[in-house]
mmCIF file of C-alpha atoms and ligand atoms in Angstrom:
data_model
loop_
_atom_site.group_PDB
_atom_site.id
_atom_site.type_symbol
_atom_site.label_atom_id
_atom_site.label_comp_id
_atom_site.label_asym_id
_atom_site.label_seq_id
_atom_site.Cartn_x
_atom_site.Cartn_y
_atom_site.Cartn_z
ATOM 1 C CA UNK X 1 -19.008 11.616 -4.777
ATOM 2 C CA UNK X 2 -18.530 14.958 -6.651
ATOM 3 C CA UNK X 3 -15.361 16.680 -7.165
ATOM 4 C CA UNK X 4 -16.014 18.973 -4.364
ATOM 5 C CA UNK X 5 -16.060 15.880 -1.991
ATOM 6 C CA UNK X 6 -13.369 14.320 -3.245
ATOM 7 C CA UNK X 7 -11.078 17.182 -2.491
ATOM 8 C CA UNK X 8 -12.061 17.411 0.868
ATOM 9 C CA UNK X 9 -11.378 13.818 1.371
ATOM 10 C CA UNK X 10 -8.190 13.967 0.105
ATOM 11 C CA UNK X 11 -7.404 16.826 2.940
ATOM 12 C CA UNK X 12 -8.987 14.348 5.226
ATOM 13 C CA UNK X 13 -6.926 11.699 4.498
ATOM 14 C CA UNK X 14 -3.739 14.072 4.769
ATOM 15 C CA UNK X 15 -4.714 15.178 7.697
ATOM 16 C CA UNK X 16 -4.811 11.816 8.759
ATOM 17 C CA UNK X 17 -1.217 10.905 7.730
ATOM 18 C CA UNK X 18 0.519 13.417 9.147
ATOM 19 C CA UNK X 19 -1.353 12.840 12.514
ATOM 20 C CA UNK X 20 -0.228 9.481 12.380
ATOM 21 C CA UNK X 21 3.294 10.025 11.510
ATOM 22 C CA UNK X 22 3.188 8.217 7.873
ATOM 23 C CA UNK X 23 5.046 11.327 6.527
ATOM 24 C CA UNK X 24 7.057 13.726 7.553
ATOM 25 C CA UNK X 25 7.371 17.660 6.373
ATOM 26 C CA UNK X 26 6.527 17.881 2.417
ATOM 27 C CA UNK X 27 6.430 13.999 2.153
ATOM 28 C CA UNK X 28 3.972 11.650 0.739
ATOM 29 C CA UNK X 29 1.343 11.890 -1.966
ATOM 30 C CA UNK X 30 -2.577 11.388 -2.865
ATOM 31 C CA UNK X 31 -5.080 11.278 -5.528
ATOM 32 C CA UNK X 32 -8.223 10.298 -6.737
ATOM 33 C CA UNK X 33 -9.780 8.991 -9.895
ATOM 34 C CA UNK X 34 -12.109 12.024 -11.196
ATOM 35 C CA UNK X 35 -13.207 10.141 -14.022
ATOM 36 C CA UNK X 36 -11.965 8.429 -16.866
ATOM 37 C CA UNK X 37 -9.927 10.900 -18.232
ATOM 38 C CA UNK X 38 -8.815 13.017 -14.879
ATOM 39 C CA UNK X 39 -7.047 12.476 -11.637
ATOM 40 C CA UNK X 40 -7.192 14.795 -8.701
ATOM 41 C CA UNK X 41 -3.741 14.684 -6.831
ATOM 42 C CA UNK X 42 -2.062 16.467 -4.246
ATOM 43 C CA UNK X 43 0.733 19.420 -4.835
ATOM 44 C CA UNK X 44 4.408 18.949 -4.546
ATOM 45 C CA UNK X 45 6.352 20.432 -1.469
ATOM 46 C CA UNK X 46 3.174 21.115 0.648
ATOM 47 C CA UNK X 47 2.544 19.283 4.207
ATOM 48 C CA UNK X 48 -0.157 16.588 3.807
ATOM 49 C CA UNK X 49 -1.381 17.962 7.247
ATOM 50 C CA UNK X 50 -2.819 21.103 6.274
ATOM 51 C CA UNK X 51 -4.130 21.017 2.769
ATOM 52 C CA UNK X 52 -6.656 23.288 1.803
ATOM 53 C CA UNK X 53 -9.123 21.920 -1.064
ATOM 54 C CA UNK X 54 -7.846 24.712 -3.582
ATOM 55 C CA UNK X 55 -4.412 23.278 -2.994
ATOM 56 C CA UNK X 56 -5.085 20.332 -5.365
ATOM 57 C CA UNK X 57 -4.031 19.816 -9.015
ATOM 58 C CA UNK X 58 -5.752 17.755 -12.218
ATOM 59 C CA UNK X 59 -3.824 15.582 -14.172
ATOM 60 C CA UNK X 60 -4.873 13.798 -17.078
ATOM 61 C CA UNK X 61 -3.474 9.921 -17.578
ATOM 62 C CA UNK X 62 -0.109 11.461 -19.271
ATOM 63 C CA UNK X 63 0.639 13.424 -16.211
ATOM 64 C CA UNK X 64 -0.295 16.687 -17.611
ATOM 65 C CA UNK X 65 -1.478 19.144 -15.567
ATOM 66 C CA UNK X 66 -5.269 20.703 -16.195
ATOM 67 C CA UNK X 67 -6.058 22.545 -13.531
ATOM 68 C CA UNK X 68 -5.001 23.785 -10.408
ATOM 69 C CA UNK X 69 -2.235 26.951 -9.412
ATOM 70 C CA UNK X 70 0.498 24.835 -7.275
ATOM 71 C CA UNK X 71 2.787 22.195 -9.404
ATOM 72 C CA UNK X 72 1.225 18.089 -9.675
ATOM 73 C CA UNK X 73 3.731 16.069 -6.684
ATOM 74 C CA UNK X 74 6.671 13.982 -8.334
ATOM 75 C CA UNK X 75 4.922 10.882 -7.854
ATOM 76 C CA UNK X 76 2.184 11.511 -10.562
ATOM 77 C CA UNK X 77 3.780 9.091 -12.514
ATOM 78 C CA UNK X 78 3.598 5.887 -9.694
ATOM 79 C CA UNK X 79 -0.406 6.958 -9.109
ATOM 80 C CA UNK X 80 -1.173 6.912 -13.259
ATOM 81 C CA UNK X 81 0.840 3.770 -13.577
ATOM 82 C CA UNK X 82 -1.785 2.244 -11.187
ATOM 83 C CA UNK X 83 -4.946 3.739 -12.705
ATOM 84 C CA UNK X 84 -3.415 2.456 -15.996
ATOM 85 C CA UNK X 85 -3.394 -1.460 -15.029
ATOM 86 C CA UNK X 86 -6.126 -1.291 -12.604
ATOM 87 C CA UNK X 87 -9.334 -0.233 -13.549
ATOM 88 C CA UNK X 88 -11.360 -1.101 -10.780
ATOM 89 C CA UNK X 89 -8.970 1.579 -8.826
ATOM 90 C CA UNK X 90 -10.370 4.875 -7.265
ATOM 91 C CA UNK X 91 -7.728 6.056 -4.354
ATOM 92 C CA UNK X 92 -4.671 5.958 -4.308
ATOM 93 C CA UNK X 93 -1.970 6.692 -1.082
ATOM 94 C CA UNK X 94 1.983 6.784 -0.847
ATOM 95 C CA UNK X 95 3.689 7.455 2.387
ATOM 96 C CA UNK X 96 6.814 6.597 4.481
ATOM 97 C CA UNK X 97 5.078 5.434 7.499
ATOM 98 C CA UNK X 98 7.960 4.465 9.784
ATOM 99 C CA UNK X 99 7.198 0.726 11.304
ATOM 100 C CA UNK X 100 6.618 -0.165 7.269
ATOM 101 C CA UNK X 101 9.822 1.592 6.287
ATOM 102 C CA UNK X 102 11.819 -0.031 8.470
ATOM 103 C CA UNK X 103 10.741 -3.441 6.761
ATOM 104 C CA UNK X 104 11.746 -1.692 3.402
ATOM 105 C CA UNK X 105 15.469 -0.922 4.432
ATOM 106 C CA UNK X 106 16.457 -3.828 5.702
ATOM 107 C CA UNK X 107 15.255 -6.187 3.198
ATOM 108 C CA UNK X 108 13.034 -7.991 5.645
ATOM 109 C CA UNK X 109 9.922 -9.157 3.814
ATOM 110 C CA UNK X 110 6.953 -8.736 5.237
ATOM 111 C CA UNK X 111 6.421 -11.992 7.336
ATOM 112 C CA UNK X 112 2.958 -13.855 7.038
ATOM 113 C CA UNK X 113 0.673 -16.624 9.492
ATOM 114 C CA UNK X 114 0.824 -13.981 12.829
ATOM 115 C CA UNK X 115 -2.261 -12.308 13.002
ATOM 116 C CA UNK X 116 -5.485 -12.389 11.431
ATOM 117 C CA UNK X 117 -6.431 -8.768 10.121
ATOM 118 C CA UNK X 118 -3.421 -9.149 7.807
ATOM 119 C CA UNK X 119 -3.782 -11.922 6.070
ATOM 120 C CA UNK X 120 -7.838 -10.826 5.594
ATOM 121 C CA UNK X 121 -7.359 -7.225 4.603
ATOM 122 C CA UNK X 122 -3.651 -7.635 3.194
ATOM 123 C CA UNK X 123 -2.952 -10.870 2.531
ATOM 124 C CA UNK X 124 0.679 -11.136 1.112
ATOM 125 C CA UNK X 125 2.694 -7.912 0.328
ATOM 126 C CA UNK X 126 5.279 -7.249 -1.695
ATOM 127 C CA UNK X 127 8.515 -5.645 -2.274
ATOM 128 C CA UNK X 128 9.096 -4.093 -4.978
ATOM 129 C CA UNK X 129 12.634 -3.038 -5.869
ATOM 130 C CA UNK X 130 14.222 0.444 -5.138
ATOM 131 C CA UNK X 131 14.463 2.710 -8.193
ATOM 132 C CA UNK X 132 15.330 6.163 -7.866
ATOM 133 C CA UNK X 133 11.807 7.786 -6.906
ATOM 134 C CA UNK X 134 10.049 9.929 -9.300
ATOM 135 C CA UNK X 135 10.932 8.269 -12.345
ATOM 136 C CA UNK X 136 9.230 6.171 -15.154
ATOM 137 C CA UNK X 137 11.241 3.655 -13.653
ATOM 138 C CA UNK X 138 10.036 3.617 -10.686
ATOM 139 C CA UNK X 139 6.408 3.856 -11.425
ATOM 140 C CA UNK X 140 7.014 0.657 -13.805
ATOM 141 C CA UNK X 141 8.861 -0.601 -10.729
ATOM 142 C CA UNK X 142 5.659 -1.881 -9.351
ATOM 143 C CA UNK X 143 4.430 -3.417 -12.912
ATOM 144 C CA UNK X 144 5.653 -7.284 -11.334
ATOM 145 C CA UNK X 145 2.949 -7.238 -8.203
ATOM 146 C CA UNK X 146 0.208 -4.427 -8.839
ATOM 147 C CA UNK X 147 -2.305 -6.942 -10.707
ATOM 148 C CA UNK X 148 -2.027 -9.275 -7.586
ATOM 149 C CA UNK X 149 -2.077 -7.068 -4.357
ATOM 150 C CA UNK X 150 -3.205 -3.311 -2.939
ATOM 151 C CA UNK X 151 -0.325 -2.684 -0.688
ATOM 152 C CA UNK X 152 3.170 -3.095 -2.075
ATOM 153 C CA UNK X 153 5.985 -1.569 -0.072
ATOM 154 C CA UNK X 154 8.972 0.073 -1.863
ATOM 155 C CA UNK X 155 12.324 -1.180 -0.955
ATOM 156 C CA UNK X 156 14.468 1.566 1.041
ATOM 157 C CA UNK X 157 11.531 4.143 0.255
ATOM 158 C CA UNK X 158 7.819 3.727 1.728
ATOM 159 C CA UNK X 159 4.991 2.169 0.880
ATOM 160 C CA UNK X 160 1.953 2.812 -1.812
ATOM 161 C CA UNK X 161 -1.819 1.288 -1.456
ATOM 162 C CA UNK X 162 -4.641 1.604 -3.274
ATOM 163 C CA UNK X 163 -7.942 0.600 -3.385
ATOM 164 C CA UNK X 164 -11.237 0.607 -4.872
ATOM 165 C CA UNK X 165 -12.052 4.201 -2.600
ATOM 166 C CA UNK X 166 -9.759 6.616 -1.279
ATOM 167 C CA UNK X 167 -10.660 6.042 2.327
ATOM 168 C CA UNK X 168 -9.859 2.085 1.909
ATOM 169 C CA UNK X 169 -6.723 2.550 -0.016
ATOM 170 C CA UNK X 170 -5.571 4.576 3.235
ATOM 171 C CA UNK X 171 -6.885 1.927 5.777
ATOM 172 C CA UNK X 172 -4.088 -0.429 4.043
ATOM 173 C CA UNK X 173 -1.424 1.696 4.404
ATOM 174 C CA UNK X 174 -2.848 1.991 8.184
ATOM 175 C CA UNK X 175 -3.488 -1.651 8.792
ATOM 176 C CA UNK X 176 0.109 -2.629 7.305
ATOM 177 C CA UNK X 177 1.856 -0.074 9.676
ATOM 178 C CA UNK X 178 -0.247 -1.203 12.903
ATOM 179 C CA UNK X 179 1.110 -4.771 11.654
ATOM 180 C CA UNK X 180 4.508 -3.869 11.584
ATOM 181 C CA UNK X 181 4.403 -1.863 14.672
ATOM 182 C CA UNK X 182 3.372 -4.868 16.769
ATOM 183 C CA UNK X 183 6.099 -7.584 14.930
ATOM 184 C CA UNK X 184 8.948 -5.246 15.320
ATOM 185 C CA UNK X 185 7.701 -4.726 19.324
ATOM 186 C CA UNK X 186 6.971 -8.515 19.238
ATOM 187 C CA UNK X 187 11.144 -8.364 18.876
ATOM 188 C CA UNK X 188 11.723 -7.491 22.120
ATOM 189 C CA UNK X 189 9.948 -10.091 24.066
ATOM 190 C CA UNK X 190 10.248 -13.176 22.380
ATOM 191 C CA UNK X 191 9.303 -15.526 19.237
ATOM 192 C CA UNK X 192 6.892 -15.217 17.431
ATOM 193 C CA UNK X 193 4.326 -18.366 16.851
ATOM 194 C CA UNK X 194 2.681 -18.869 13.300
ATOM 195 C CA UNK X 195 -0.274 -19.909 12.406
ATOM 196 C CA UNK X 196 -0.247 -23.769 10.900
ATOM 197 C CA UNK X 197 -1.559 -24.799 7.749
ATOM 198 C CA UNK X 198 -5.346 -25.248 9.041
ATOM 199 C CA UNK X 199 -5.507 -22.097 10.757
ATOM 200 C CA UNK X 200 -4.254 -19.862 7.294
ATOM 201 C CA UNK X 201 -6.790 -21.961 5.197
ATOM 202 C CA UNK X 202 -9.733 -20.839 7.860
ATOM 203 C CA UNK X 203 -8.482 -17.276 7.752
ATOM 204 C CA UNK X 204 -8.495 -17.675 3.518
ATOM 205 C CA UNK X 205 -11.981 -18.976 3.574
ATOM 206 C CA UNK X 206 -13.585 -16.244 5.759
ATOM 207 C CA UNK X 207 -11.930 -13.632 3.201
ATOM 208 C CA UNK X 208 -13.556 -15.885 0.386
ATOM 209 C CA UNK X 209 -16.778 -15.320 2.219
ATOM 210 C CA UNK X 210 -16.125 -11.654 2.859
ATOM 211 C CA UNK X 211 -15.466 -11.029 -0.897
ATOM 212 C CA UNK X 212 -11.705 -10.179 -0.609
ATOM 213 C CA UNK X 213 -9.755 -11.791 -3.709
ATOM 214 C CA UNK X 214 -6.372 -13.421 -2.574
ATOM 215 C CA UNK X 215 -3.810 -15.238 -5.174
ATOM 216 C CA UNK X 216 -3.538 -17.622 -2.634
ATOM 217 C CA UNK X 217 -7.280 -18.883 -2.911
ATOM 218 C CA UNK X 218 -7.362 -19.065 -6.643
ATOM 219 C CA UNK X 219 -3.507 -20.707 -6.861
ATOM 220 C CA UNK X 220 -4.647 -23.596 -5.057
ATOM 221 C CA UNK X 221 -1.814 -23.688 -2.585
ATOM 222 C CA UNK X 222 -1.526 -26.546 -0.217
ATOM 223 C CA UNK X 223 -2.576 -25.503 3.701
ATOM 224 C CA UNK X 224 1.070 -26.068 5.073
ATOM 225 C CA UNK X 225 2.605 -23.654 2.205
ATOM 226 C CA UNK X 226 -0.192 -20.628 2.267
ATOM 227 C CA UNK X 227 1.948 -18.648 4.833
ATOM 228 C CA UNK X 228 5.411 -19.327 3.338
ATOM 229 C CA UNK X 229 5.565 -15.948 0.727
ATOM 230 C CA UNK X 230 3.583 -18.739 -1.859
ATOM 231 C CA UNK X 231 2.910 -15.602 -4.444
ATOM 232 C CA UNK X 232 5.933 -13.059 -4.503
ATOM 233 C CA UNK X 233 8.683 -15.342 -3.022
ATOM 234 C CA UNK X 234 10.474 -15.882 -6.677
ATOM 235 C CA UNK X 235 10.223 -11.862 -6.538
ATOM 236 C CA UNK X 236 12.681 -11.850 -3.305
ATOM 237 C CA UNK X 237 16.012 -11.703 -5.327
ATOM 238 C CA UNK X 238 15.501 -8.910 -7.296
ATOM 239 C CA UNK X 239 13.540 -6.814 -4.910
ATOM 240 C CA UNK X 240 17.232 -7.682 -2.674
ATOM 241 C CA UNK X 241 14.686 -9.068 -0.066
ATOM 242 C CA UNK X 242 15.103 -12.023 2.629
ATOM 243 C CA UNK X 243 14.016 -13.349 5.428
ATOM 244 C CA UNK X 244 16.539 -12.288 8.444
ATOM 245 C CA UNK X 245 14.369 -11.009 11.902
ATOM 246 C CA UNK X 246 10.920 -13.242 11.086
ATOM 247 C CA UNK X 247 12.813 -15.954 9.383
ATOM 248 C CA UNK X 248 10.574 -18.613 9.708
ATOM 249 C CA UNK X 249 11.443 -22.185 12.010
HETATM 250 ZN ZN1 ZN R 1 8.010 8.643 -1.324
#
């Protein structure tokens, strides 16, 4: 894609979070690997829903700005920390959508085993502790889980995916939403049923097939234990994360 594309698809994909409620006002953040050398990101302080292509800045991989009249957004430093340690990285999208955020403030992990589009397109997500946003420390905040996952959400903040394309680092973000949109109306009507050991391993080998890498797969993790948090679990007491609503039987 050339630069000119890519800034249009970063309006796109604003446009498409604010339509979908994933942040509010000024909030949230994009950007795009230009090459190796250059990101394109969105500007601080401007609505995601009505970006204009001009709008955007350049960074290089320090944060400093190359080109563009409005001012980098505050979350340069959480984008380059991801470009840094993941090569194979083009897009990548933080928001505050709200079914994901509520996970994030209450602790609640994200629970596993329910449906299949997660575990295939997600697998298991993370927490990552809550560091004042905007800092070095809270782009290194995600150092722990970044090599081993594309959607980690940020404890009493949002969420950040990213992805090998722009468009498919934003379809996480979507998919993990959707997901917690349907367990936290899943609530109201009853209890939720897991899958068993069996079932997760069939769900792990059709993402095998389909080319998506999983720790799970590699870790050789017995059937019965592949829904039970088997990567980031040891993660839980610093993130300040436990199981409360989708504790599991
Ligand atoms: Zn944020």
């Amino acid at each position: 894609m050339t630069e000119s594309q890519l800034r249009e698809e970063i309006c796109e994909i604003g446009r498409r979070m604010y339509q979908r409620q994933f942040c509010a006002a000024n909030e949230g953040n994009i950007s795009v690997r230009l090459d190796e050398e250059r990101v394109l990101c969105t500007p601080t302080l401007r609505c995601k829903g009505f970006l204009n292509p001009a709008d955007l800045c350049v960074v290089d991989l320090a944060g400093n700005q190359l080109a563009g009249e409005l001012q980098k957004t505050s979350e340069i430093l959480l984008h380059l920390q991801i470009y840094r340690q993941r090569q194979d990285i083009i897009g990548v999208v933080h928001c505050h959508p709200p079914h994901v955020t509520a996970f994030a403030i209450t602790g609640e992990p994200i629970p596993m085993g329910l449906l299949p589009e997660p575990e295939v397109f997600l697998g298991e997500v993370p927490t990552a502790p809550y560091v004042l946003p905007g800092t070095q420390a809270f782009a290194d905040s995600i150092l722990p889980f970044v090599q081993k996952t594309n959607a980690i959400v940020l404890a009493n903040h949002g969420v950040v995916s990213y992805a090998s394309g722009l468009e498919r680092a934003y379809w996480l973000t979507e998919i993990l939403d959707s997901y917690c949109r349907i367990l936290i109306n899943s609530r109201a009507l009853g209890v939720p049923k897991y899958f068993d050991g069996t079932q997760m391993r069939e769900l792990l080998d059709l993402k095998e097939r389909w080319g998506f890498a999983d720790p799970r797969t590699t870790s050789k993790c017995p059937d019965d234990q592949l829904g039970n948090y088997p990567t980031f679990r040891s993660d839980w007491a610093a993130s300040n994360v436990s199981p409360n609503a989708f504790k599991k039987p």
